[in-house]
Tab-separated table of C-alpha atoms in Angstrom:
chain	number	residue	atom	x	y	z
A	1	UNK	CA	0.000	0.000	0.000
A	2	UNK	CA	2.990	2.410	0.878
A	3	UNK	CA	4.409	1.951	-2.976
A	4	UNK	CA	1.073	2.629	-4.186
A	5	UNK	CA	0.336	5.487	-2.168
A	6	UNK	CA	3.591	7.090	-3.345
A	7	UNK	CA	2.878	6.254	-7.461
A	8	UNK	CA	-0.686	8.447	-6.999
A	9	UNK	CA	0.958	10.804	-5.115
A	10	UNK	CA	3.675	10.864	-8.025
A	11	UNK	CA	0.658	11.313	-10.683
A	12	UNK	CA	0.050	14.806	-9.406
A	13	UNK	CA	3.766	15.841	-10.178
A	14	UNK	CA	4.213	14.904	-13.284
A	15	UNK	CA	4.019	17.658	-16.088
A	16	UNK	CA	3.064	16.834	-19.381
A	17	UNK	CA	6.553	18.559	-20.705
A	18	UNK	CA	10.231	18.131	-19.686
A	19	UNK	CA	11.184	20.008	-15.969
A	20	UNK	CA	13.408	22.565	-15.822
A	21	UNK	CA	17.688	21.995	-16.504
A	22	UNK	CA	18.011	23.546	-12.952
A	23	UNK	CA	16.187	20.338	-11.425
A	24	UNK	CA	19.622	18.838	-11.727
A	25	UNK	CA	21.644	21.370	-9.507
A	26	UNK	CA	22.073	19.879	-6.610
A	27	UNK	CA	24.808	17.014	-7.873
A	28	UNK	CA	28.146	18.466	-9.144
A	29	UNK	CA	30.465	16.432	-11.682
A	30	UNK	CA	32.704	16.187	-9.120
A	31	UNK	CA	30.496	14.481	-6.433
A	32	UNK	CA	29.422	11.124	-8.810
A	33	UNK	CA	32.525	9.226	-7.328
A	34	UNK	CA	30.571	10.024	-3.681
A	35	UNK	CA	27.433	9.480	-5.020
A	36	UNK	CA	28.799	5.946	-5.900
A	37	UNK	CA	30.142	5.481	-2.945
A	38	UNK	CA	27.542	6.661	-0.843
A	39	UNK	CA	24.910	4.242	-2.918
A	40	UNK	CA	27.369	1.226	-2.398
A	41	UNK	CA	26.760	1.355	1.663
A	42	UNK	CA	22.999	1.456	1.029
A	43	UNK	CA	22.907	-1.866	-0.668
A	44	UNK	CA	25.722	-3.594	1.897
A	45	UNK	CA	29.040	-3.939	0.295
A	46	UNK	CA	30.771	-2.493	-2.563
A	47	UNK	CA	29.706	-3.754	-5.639
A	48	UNK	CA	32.980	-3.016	-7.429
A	49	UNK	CA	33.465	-7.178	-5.999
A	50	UNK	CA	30.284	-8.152	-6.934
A	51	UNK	CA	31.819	-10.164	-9.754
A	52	UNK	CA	34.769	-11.572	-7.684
A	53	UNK	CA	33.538	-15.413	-7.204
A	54	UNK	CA	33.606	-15.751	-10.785
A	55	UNK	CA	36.925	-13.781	-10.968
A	56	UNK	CA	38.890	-15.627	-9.048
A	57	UNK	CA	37.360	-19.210	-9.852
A	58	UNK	CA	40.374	-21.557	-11.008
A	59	UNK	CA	39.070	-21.678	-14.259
A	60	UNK	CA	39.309	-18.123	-15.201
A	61	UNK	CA	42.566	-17.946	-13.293
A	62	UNK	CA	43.922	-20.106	-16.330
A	63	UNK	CA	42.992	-17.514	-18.455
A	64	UNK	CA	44.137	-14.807	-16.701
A	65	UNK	CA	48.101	-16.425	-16.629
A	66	UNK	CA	47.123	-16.765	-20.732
A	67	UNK	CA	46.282	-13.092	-20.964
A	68	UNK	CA	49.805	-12.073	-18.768
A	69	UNK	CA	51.543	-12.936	-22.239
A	70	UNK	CA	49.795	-9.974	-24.371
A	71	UNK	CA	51.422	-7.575	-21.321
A	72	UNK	CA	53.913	-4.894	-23.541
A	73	UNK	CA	51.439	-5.079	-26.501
A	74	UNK	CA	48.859	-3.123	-27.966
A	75	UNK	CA	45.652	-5.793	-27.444
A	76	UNK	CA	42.926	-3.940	-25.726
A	77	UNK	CA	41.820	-6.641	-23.776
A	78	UNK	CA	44.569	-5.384	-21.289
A	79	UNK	CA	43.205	-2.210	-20.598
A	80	UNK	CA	39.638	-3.556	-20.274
A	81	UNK	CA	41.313	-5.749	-17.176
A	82	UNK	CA	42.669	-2.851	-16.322
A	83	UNK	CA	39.229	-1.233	-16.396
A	84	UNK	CA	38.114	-4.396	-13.823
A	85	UNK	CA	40.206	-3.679	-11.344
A	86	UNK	CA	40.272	0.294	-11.015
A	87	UNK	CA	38.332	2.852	-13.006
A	88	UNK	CA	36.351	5.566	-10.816
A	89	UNK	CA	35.770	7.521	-13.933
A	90	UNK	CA	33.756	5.145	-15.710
A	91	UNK	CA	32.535	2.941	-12.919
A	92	UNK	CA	32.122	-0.276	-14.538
A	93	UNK	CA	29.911	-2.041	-11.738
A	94	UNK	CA	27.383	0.856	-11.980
A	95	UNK	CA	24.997	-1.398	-13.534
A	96	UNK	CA	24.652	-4.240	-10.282
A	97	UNK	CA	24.845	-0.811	-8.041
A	98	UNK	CA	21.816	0.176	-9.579
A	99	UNK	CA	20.046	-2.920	-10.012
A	100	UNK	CA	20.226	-3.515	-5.678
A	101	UNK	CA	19.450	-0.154	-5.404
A	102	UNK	CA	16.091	-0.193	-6.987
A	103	UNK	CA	15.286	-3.559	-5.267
A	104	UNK	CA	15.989	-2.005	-1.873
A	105	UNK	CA	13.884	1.456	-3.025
A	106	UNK	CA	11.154	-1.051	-3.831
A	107	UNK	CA	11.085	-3.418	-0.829
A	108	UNK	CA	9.187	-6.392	-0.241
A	109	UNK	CA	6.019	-6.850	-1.439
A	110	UNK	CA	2.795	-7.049	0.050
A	111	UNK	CA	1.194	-9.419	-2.129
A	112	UNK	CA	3.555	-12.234	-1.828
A	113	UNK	CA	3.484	-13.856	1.387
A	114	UNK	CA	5.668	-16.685	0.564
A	115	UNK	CA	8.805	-14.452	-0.066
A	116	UNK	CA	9.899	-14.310	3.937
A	117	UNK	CA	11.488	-10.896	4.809
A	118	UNK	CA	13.734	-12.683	7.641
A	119	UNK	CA	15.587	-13.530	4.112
A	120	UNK	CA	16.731	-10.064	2.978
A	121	UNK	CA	20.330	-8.577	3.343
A	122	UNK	CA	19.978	-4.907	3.655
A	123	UNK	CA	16.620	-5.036	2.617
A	124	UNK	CA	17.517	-7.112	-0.487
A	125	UNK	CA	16.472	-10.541	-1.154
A	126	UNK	CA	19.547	-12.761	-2.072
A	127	UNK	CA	18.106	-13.767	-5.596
A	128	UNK	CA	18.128	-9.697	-6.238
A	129	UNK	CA	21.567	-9.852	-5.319
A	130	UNK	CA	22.237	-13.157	-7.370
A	131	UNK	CA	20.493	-10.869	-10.388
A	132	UNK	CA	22.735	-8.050	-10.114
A	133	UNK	CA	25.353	-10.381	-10.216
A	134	UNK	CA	24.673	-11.754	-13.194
A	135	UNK	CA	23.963	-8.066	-14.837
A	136	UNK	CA	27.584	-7.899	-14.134
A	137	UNK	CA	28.804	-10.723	-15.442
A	138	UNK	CA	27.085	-9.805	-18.599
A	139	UNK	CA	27.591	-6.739	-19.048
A	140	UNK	CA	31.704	-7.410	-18.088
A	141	UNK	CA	31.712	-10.456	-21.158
A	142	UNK	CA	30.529	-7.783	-23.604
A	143	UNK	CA	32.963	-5.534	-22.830
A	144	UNK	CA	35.670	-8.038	-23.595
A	145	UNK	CA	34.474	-9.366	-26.323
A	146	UNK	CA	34.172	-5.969	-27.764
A	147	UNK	CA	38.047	-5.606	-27.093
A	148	UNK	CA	38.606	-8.339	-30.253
A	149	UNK	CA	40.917	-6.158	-32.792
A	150	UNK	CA	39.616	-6.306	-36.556
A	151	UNK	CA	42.759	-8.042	-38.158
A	152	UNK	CA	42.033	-6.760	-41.283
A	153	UNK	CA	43.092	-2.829	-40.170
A	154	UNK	CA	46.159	-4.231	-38.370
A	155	UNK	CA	49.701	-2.897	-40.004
A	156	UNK	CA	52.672	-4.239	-38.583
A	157	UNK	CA	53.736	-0.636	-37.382
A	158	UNK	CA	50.794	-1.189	-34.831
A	159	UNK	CA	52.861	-4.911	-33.591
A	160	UNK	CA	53.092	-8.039	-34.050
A	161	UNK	CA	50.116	-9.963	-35.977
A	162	UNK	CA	50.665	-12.963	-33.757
A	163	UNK	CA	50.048	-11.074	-30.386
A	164	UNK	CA	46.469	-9.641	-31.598
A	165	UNK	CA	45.779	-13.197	-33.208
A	166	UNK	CA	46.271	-14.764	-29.363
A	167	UNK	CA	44.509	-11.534	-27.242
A	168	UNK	CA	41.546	-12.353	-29.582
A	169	UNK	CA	41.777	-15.915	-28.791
A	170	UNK	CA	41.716	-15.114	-25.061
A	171	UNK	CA	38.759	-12.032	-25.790
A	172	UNK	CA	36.306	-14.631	-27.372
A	173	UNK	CA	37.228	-17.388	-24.255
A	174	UNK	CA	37.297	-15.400	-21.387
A	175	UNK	CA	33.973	-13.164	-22.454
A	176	UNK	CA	32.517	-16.649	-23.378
A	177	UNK	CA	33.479	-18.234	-19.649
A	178	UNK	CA	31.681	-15.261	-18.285
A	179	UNK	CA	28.839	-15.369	-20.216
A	180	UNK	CA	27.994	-18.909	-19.449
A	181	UNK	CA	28.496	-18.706	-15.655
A	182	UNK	CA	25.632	-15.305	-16.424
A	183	UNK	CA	23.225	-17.987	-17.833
A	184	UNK	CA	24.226	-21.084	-15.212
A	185	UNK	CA	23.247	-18.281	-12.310
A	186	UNK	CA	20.477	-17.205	-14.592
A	187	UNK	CA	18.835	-20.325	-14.569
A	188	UNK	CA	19.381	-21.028	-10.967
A	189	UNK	CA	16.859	-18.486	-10.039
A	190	UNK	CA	14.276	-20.500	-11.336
A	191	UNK	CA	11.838	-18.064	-12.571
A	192	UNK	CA	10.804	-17.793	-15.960
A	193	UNK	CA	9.861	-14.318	-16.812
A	194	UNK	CA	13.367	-13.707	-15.232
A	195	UNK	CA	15.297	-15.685	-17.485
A	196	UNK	CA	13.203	-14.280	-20.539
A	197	UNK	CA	13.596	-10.838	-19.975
A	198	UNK	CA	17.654	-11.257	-19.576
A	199	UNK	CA	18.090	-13.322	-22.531
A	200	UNK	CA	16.149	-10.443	-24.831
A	201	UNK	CA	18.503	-8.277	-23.009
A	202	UNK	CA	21.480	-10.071	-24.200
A	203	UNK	CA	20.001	-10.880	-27.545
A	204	UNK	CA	19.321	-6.431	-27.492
A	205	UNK	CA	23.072	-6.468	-27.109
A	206	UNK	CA	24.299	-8.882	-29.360
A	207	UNK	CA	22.018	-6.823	-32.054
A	208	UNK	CA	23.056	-3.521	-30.908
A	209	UNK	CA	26.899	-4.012	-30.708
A	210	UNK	CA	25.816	-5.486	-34.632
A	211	UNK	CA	24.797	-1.951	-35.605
A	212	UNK	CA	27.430	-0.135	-34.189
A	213	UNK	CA	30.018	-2.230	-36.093
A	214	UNK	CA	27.726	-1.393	-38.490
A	215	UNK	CA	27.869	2.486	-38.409
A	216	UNK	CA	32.104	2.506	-37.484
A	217	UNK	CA	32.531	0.914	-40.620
A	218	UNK	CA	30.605	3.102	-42.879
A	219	UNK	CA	30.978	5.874	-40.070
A	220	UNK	CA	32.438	8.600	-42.748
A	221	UNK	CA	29.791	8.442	-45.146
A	222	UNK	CA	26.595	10.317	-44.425
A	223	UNK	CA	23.359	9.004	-44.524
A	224	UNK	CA	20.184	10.120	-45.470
A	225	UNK	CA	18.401	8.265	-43.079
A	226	UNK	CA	19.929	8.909	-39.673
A	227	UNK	CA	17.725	10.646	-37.242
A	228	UNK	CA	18.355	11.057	-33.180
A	229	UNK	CA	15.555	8.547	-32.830
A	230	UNK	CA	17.048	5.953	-34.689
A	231	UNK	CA	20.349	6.752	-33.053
A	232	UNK	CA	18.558	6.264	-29.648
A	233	UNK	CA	16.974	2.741	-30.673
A	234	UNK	CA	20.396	1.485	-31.558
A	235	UNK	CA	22.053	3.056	-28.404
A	236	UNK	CA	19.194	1.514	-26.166
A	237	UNK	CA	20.072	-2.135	-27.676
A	238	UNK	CA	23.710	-1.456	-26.748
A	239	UNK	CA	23.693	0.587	-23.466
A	240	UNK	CA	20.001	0.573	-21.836
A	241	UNK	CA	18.315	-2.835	-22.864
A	242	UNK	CA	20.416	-4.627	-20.513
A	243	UNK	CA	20.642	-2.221	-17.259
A	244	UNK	CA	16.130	-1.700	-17.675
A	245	UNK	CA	15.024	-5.472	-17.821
A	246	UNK	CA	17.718	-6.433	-15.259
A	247	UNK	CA	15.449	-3.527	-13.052
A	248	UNK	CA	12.550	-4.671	-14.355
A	249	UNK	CA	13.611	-8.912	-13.149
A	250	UNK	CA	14.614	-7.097	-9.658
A	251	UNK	CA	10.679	-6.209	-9.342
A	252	UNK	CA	9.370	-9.632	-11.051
A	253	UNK	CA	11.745	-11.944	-7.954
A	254	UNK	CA	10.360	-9.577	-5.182
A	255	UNK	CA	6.821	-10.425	-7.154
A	256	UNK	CA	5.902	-6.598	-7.256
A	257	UNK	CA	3.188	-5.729	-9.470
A	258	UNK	CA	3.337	-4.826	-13.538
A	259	UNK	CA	3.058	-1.419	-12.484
A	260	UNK	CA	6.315	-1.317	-10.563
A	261	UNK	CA	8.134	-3.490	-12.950
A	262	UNK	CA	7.281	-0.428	-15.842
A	263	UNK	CA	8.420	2.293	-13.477
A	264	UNK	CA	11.673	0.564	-13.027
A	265	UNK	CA	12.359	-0.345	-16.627
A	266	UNK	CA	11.963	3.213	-17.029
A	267	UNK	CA	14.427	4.411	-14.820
A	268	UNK	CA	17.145	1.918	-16.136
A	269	UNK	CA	16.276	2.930	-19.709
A	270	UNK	CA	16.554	6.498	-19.026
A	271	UNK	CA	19.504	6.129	-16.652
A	272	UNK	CA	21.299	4.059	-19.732
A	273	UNK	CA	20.455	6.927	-21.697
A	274	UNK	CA	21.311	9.956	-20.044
A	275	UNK	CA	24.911	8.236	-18.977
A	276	UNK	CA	25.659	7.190	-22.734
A	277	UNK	CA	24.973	11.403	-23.640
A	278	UNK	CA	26.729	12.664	-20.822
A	279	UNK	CA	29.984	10.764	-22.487
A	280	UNK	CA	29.657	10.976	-25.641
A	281	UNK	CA	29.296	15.179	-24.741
A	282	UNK	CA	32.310	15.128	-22.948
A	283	UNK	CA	34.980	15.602	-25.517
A	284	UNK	CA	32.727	18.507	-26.433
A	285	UNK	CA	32.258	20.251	-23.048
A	286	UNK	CA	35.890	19.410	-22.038
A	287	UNK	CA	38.391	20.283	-25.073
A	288	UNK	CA	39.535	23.634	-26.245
A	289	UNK	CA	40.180	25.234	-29.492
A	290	UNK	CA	43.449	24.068	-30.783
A	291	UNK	CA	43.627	20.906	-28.088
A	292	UNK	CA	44.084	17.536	-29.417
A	293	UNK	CA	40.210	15.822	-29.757
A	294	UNK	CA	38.919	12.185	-30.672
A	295	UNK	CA	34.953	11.544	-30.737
A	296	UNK	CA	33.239	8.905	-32.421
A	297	UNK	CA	30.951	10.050	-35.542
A	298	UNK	CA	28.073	8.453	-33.865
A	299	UNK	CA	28.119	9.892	-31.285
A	300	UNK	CA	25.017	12.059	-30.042
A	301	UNK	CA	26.170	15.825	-30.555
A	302	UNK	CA	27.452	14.382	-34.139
A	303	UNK	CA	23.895	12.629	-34.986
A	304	UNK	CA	22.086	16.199	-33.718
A	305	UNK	CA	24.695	18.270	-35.770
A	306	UNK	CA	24.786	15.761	-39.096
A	307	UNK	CA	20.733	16.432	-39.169
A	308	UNK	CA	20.699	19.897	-38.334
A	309	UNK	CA	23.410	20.752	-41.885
A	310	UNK	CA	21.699	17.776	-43.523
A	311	UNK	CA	23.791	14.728	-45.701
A	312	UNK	CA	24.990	17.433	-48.311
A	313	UNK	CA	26.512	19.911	-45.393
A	314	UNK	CA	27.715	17.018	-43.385
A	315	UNK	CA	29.786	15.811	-46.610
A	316	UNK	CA	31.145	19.029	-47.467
A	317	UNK	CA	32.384	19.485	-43.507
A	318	UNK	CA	33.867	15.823	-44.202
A	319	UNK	CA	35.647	16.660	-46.936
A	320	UNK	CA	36.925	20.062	-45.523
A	321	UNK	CA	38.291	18.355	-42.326
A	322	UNK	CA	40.166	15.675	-44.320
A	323	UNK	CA	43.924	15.841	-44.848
A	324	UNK	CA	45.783	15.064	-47.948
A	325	UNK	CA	47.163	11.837	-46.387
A	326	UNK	CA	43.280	11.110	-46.405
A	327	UNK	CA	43.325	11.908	-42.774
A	328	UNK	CA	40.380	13.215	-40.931
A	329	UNK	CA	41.316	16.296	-38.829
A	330	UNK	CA	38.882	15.590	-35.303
A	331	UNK	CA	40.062	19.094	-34.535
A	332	UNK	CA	38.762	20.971	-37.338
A	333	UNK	CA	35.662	18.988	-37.345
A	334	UNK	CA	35.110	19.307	-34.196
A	335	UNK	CA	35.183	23.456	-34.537
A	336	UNK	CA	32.558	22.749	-36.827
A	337	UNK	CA	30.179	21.105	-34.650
A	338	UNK	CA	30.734	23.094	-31.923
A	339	UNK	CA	29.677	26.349	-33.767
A	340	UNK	CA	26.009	24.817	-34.769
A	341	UNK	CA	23.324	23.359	-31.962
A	342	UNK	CA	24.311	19.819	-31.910
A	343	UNK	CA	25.987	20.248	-28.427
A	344	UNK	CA	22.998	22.126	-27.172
A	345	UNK	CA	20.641	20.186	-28.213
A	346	UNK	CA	22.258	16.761	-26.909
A	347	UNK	CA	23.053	18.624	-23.529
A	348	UNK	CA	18.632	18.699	-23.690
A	349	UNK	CA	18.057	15.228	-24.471
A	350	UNK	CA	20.440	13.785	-21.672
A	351	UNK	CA	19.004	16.450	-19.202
A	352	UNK	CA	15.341	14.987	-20.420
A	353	UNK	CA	16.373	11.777	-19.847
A	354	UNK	CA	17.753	12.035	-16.399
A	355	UNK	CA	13.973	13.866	-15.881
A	356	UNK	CA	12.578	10.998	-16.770
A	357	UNK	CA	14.621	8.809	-14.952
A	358	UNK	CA	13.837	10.899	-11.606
A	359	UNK	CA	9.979	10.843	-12.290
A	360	UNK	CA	9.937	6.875	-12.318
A	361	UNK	CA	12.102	6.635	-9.359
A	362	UNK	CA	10.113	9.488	-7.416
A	363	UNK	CA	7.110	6.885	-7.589
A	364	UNK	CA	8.263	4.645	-5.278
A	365	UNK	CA	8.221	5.025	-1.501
A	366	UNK	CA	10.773	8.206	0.240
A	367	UNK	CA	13.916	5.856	1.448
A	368	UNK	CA	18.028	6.459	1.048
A	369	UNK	CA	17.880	3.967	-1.443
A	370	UNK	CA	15.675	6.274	-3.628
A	371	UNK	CA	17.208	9.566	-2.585
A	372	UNK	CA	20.746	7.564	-3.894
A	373	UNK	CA	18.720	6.719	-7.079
A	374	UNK	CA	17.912	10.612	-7.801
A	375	UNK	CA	21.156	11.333	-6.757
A	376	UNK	CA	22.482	8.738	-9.423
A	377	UNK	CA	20.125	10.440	-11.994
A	378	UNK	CA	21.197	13.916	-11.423
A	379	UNK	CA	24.769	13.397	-11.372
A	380	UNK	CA	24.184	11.811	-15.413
A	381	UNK	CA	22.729	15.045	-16.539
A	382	UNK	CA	25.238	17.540	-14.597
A	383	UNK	CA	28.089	18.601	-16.647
């Protein structure tokens, strides 16, 4: 009754637009390492080790004295362990943080008297912890699988052939150990609308990491057909499907109604969404005139900026920023894009989507674990 209360309370503050940019003022940049921090204590234990069974099992310990060899070359796969074991900036566990988070914000639920509350941790059922888990695990065998080097592009100024040929052995084997231990926990938590929603998510990921290979390899030749719509479909697949049903399974083990389950696929979605803008602005916001700058071409201010001069502009600008050596210049490009309202306008879409993130969360009952959600939210649409 208290979670419904709160939901027809929430009806009354909802607008029928987007809230104001100033809603997000009260989180600084500089604050989301103690927002993560501060969220981590609400749910128990850091969830940086939430993946840590599975990382130090024997069997991925052979791999890891396998990958040791590729150490003095340029694989990728060595940064992304790298990435595992320290990286504040990007937080890579952000996604089982979140997933605990919404499970505690939601509680127990009244209408299933057969889940005993004498069970929960922190006010978190162990097969929501088991699920965030396996979000983890998931999310972590993507990432190395996307560290697998495209042969084809490799010149022997960039190394030895041999070295890539082995890290991409030990990409595809280590992402595919973790992936299978993600569906062996999967399936121990023996709930069927569970185990559907996360396999969509990782079929959404397998499709959306499709498209983006996809657009890098035609990523220089405009399209008529790109809009930010389609851009945000594709970066859904890739970044949000995976983070919204996990929130969305949190609800369905805790056996909270469909209601709840839609408010918290909407803040993961949202949340996916607003984080993926707020990086892909940052070379934007952060570089100077004159500084050294890399971006990817599908990256949000770029989709806003290549339909605001349309295919014929965006061409011309293409041409204009290449070099002779068939080079593109990022810096003179990048001069370009900042002088229309691509940056603007992708600054508005990630502050709408942390709005939207903060009206689903703001329907569930006043707790830390929702102020740390909000707090999460704002902190994706500060700059």
């Amino acid at each position: 009754m208290t979670l419904l209360r709160a939901r027809l309370s929430c009806l009354g503050s909802l607008c029928c637009g987007r809230r104001d940019i100033s809603f997000f003022t009260n989180t600084s940049p500089s604050n989301w390492s103690k927002v993560v921090s501060d969220a981590e204590k609400i749910v128990g234990y850091p969830t940086s080790f939430m993946s840590l069974r599975c990382l130090l099992s024997d069997e991925l310990s052979n791999v890891a004295m396998h990958v040791r060899k590729l150490v003095g070359t340029k694989h990728p796969l060595l940064n992304t362990a790298r990435g595992f074991v320290y990286d504040s900036k990007n937080n890579l566990q952000m996604r089982g943080l979140v997933v605990l988070l919404i499970s505690k914000a939601a509680g127990p639920s009244a209408a299933s008297p057969d889940l005993l509350q004498q069970d929960m941790v922190s006010g978190i059922y162990p097969s929501q912890r088991n699920l965030a888990e396996i979000t983890e695990l998931i999310h972590t065998a993507f990432l190395v699988h996307r560290g697998i080097v495209n042969l084809k592009e490799w010149t022997n100024s960039d190394g030895p052939l041999k070295d890539m040929q082995f890290g991409n052995k030990m990409a595809v084997l280590s992402g595919d150990f973790l992936l299978a231990n993600a569906c062996t926990g999967l399936a121990q938590l023996n709930n069927t609308k569970v185990v559907e929603l996360i396999s969509s998510a990782i079929g959404d990921l397998v499709q959306g990491i499709y498209y983006e290979n996809s657009s890098a390899v035609e990523e220089s030749c405009p399209s008529d057909d790109i809009t930010v719509a389609s851009w945000e479909e594709q970066m859904f697949l890739s970044h949000g499907a995976l983070l919204a049903k996990s929130c969305q399974a949190a609800m369905e083990l805790a056996k909270h109604d469909k209601q709840a389950q839609v408010l918290a696929y909407q803040y993961g979605k949202h949340m996916s969404l607003g984080h993926k803008m707020n990086s892909d602005l940052q070379p934007f916001l952060k570089a100077t005139a004159g500084e050294p700058v890399s971006f990817s071409l599908n990256s949000a201010p770029v989709v806003f900026h290549r339909q605001i001069v349309g295919p014929e502009g965006w061409l011309l600008q293409l041409q204009q920023a290449t070099t002779i050596g068939r080079q593109l210049d990022y810096s003179k490009l990048w001069g370009a894009i900042k002088a229309e309202k691509g940056v603007s306008s992708a600054i508005d879409l990630c502050c709408y989507h942390g709005d939207k993130a903060l009206e689903a969360i703001r329907c569930f009952p006043p707790s830390e674990a929702r102020s740390a959600l909000e707090n999460i939210a704002c902190a994706v649409a500060k700059f």
